[in-house]
Short mmCIF file of C-alpha atoms in Angstrom, two decimals:
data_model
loop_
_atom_site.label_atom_id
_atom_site.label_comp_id
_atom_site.label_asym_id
_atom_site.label_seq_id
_atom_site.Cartn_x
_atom_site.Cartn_y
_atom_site.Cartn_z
CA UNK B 1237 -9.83 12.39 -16.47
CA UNK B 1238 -10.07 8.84 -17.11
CA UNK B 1239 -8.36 6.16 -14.44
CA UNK B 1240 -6.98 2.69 -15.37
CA UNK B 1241 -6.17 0.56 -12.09
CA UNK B 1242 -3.91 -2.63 -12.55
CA UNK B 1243 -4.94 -4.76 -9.75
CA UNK B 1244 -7.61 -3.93 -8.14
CA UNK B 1245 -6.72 -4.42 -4.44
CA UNK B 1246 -7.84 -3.51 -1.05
CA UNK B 1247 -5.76 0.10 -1.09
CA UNK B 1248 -6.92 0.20 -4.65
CA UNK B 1249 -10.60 -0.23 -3.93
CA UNK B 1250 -10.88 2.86 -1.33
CA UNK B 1251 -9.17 5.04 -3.50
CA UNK B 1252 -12.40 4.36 -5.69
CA UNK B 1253 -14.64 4.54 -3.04
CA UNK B 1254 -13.32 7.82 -1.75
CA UNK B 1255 -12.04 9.44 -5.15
CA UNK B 1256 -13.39 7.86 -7.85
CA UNK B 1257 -15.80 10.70 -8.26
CA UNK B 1258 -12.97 13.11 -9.32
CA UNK B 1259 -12.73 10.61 -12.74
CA UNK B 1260 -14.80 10.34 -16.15
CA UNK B 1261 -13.93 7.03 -16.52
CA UNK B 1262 -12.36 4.27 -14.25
CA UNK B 1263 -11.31 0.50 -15.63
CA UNK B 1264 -9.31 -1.94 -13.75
CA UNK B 1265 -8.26 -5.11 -13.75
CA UNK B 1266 -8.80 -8.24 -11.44
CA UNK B 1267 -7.78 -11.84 -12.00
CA UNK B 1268 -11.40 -13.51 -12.03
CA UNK B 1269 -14.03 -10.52 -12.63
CA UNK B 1270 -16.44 -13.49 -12.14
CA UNK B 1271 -15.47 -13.61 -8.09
CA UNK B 1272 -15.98 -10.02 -7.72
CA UNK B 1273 -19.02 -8.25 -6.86
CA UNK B 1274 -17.99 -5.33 -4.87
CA UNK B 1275 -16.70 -3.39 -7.49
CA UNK B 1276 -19.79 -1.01 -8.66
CA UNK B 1277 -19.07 1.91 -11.02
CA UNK B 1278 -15.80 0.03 -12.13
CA UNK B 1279 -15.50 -1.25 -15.46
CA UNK B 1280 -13.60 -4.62 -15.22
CA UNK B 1281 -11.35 -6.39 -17.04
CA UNK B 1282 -9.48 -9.47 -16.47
CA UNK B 1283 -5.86 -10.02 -16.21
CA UNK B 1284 -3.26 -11.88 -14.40
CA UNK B 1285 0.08 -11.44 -16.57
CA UNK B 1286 -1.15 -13.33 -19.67
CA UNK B 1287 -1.03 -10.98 -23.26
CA UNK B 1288 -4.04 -8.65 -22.39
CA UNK B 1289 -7.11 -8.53 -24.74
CA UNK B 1290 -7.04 -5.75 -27.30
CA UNK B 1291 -10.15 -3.70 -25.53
CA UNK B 1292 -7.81 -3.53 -22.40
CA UNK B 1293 -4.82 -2.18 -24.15
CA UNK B 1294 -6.97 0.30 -25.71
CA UNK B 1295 -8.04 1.28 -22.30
CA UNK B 1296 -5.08 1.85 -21.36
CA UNK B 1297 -3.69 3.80 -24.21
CA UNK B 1298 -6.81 6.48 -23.09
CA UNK B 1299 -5.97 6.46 -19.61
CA UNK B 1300 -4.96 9.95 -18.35
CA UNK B 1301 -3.97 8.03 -14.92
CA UNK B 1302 -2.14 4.60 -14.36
CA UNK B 1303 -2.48 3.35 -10.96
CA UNK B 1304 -0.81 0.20 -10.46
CA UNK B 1305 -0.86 -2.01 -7.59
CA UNK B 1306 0.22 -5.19 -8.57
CA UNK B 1307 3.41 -6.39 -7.39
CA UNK B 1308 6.11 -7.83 -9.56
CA UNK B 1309 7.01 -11.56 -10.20
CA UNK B 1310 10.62 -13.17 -10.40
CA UNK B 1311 10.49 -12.23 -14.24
CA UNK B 1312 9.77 -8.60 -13.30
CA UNK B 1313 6.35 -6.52 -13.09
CA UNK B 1314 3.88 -7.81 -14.87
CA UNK B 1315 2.13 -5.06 -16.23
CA UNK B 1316 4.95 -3.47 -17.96
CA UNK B 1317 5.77 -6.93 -19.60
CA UNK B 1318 2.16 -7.01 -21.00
CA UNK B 1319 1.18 -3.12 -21.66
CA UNK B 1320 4.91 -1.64 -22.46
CA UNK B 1321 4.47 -1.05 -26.22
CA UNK B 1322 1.37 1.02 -25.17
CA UNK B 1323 2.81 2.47 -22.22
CA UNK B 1324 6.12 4.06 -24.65
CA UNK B 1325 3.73 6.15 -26.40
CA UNK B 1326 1.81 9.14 -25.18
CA UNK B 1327 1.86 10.69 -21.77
CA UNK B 1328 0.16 9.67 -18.50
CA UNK B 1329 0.66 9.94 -14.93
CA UNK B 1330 1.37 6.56 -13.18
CA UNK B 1331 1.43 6.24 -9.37
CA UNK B 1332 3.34 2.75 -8.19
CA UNK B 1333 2.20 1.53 -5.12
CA UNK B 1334 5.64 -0.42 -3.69
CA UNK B 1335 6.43 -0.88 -0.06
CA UNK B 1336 8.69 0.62 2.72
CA UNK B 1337 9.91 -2.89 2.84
CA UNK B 1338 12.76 -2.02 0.44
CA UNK B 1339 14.46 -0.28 3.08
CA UNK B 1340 15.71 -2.88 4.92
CA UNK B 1341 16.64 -3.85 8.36
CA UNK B 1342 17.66 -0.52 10.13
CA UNK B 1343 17.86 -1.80 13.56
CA UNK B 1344 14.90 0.30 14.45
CA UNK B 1345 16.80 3.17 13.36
CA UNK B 1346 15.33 6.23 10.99
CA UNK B 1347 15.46 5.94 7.28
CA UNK B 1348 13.73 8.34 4.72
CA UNK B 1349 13.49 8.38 0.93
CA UNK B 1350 17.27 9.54 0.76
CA UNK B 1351 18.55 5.64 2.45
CA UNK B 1352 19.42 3.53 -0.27
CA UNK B 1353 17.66 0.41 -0.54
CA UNK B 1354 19.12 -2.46 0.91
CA UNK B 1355 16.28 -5.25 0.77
CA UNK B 1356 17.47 -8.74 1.49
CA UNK B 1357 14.16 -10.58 0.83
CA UNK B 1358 13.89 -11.47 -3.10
CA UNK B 1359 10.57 -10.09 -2.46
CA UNK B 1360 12.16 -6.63 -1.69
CA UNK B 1361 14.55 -6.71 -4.26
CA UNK B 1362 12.08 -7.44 -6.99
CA UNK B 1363 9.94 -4.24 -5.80
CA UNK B 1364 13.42 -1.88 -6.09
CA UNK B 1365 13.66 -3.30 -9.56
CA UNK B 1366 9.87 -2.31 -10.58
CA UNK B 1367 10.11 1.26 -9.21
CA UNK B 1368 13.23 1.38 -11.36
CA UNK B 1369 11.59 0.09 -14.26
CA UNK B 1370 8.02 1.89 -13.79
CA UNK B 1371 10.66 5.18 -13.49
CA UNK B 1372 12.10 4.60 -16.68
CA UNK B 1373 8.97 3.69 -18.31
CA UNK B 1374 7.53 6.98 -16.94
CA UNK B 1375 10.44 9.27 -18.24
CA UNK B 1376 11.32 9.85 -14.19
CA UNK B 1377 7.75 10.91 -14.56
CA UNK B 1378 6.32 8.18 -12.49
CA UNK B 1379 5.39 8.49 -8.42
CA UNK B 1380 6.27 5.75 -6.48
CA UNK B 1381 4.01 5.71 -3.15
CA UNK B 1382 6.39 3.28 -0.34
CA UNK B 1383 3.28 1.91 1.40
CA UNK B 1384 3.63 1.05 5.28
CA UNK B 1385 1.86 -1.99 6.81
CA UNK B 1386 -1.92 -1.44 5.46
CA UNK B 1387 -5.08 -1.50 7.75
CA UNK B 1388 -8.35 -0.18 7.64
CA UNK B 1389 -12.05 -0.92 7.60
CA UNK B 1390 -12.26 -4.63 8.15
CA UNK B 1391 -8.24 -4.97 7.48
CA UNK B 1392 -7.05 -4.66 11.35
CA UNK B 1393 -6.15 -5.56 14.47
CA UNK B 1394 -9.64 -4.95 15.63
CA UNK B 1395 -11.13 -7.30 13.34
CA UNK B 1396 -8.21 -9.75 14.21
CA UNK B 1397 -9.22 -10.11 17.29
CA UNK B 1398 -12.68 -10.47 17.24
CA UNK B 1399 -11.44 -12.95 14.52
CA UNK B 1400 -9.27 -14.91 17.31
CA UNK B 1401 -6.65 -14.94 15.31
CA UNK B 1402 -4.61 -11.77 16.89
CA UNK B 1403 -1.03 -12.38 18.09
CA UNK B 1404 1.02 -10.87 20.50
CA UNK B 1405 4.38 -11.95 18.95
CA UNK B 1406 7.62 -10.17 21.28
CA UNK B 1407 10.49 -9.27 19.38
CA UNK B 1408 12.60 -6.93 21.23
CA UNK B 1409 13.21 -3.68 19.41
CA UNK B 1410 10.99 -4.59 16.54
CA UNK B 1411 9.16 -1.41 15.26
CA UNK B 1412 7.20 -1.23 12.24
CA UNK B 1413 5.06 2.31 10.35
CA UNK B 1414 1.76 1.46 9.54
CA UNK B 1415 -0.74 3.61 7.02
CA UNK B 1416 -4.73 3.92 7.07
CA UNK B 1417 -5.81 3.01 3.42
CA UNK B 1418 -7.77 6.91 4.10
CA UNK B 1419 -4.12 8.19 4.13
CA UNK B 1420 -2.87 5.71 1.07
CA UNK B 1421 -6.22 7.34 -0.95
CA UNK B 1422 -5.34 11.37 -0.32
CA UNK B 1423 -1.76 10.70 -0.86
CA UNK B 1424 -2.34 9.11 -4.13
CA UNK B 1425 -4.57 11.84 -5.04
CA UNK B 1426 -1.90 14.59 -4.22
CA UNK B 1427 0.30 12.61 -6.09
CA UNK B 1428 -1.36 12.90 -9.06
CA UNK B 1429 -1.36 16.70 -9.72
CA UNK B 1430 2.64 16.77 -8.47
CA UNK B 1431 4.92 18.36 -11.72
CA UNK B 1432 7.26 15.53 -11.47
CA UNK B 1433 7.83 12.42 -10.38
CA UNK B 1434 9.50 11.47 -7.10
CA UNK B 1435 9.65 9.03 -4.52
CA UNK B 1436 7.34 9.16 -1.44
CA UNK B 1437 7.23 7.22 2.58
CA UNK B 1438 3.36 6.90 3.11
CA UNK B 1439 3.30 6.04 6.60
CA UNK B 1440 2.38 7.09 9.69
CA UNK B 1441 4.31 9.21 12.12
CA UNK B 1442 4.23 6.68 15.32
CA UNK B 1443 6.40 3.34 14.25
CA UNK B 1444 5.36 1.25 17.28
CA UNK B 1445 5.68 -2.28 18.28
CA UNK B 1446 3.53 -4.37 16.98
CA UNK B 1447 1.82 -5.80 20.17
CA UNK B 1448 1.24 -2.35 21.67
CA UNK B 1449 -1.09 -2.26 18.69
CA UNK B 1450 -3.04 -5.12 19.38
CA UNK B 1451 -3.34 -4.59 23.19
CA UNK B 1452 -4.52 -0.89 21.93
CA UNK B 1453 -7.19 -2.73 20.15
CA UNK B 1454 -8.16 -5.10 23.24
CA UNK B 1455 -8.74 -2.21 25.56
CA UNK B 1456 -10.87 -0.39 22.71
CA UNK B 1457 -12.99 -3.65 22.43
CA UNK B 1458 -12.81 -4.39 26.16
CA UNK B 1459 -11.29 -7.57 26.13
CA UNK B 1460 -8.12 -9.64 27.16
CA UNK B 1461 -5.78 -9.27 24.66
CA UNK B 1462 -3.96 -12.59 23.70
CA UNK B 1463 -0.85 -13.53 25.87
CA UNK B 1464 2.73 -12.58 24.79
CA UNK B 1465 4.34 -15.01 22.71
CA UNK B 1466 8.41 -14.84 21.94
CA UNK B 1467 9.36 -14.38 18.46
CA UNK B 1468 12.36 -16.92 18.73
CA UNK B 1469 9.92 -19.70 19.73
CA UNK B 1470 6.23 -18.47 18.40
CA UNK B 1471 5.57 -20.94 15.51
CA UNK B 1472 4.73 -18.85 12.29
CA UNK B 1473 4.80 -19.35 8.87
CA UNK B 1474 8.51 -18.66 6.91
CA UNK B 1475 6.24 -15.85 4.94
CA UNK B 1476 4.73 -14.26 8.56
CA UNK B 1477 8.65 -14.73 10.71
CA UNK B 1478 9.76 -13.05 7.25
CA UNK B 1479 7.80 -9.78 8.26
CA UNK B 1480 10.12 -8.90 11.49
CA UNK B 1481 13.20 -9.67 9.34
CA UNK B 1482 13.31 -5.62 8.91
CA UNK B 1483 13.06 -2.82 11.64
CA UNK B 1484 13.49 0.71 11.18
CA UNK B 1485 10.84 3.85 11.51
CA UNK B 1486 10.28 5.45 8.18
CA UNK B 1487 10.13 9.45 7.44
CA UNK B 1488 6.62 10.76 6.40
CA UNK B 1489 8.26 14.36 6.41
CA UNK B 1490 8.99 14.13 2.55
CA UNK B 1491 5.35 13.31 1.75
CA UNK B 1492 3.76 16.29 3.92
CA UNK B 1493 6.63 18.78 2.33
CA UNK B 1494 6.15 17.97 -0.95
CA UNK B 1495 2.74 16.79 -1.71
CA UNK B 1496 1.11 18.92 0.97
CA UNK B 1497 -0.32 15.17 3.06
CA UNK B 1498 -2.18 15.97 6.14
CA UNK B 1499 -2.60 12.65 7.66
CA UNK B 1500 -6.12 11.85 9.08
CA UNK B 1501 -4.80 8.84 11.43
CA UNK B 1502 -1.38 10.21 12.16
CA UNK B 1503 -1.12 7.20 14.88
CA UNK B 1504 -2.17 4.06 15.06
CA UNK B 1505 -4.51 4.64 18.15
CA UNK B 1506 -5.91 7.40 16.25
CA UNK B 1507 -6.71 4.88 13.45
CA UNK B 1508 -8.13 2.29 15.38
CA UNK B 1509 -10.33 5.08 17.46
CA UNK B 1510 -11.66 6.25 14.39
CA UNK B 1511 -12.47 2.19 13.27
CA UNK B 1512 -13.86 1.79 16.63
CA UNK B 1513 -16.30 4.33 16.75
CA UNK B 1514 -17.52 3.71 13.42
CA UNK B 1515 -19.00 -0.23 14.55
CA UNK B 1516 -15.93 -1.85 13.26
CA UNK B 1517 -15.78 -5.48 15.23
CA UNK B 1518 -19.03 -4.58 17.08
#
């Protein structure tokens, strides 16, 4: 079975660390394969939504898998724009990483994948459009994976605050889902045998606040954790106040039902205990 990954990303990366043994072949892209050394068993290719070189399009027309992972411009996703002629013909599965941002502001309420979108950020909008599109390109055959808010090894609040640069920013009734890139790499992975396409939450089944997660971290580490700051006076930039615009806890009940998901950091403690013990921030 031979993978092509467009974007090769943090999530992206693991799934090739932990996974990539179950494919023939893997090729992905990056934007400078001259800046990347961390990418071993990979063969590379460079793109960043200019026409692709004829070698890559070939690659992809062989591809037996499409993982993409690059999110879409203001003109619409970026792969499709360059590979669609290829991607008409012939049959592959493609799993869309998007973002359980597209739900919306719920007022910390529940949502799962039956609660329309109703994105306000251009941002969120522009992923609903490239699940739409990477649906129709995939005959409905496409699985779209709604990430949560991504950590793992050195992505977390662990290595934020050893870092010094962990916040405790207070918005009252602000909840968020958050996903261990382990759990993003064995969902895409049960995706990928799945008869049909579908839309999937991969999250987490504790939405918390997000200082109880960094004052979880300071008591694994054994440290003060950084004082409370209010969210209507904490200076941030537009893009990080843009982050709290949306509350709600998202569903994971769809992804264990249907693609069999067993989470192996069904909480965020469980997550960070697992980070912990393995020297992360030591």
């Amino acid at each position: 079975m031979r993978l092509f990954i467009l974007g090769l990303g943090y999530s992206a990366r693991h799934f090739v660390r932990k996974h990539g043994g179950s494919f023939s072949h893997i090729v992905g892209t990056v934007r400078d394969p001259g800046k990347r050394d961390d990418l071993a068993g990979i063969e590379v290719h460079a793109f960043s939504g200019e026409p692709p070189a004829r070698e890559t399009v070939e690659q992809v027309r062989e591809a037996d898998v499409l993982l993409i992972s690059i999110p879409p411009g203001s003109s619409g996703d970026p792969a499709i724009a360059a590979f669609g002629d290829v991607l008409a013909t012939g049959r592959r599965k493609i799993v869309y990483l998007s973002t359980i941002g597209v739900y919306g502001d719920h007022g910390g309420g529940w949502v799962d994948e039956s609660t329309p979108p109703q994105a306000t950020l251009d941002r969120a909008r522009m992923r609903v459009a490239a699940e739409q599109a990477w649906m129709d390109m995939a005959r409905d055959d496409a699985a779209i994976l709604r990430l949560a808010g991504i950590y793992g090894p050195g992505r977390n609040a662990l290595a934020t605050l050893r870092g010094g640069t962990a916040r405790r920013v207070i918005k009252p009734g602000q909840v968020f889902n958050r996903i261990h890139v382990d759990d993003i790499a064995n969902a895409i992975m049960a995706a990928l045998p799945h008869r049909t396409g579908g839309i999937w939450n991969v999250c987490d089944d504790e939405p918390a606040p997000p200082q109880d997660v960094i004052a979880y971290a300071a008591k694994l580490m054994g440290v003060v954790p950084p004082p409370e700051e209010a969210f209507a006076t904490a200076e941030m930039s537009a893009m990080a106040r843009s982050f709290y615009a949306s509350s709600a806890r998202v569903s994971n009940a769809k992804l264990k039902r249907e693609l069999g998901v067993t989470l192996v950091h069904p909480t965020y403690r469980r997550g960070l205990d697992a980070l912990w013990h393995a020297g992360e921030a030591r």
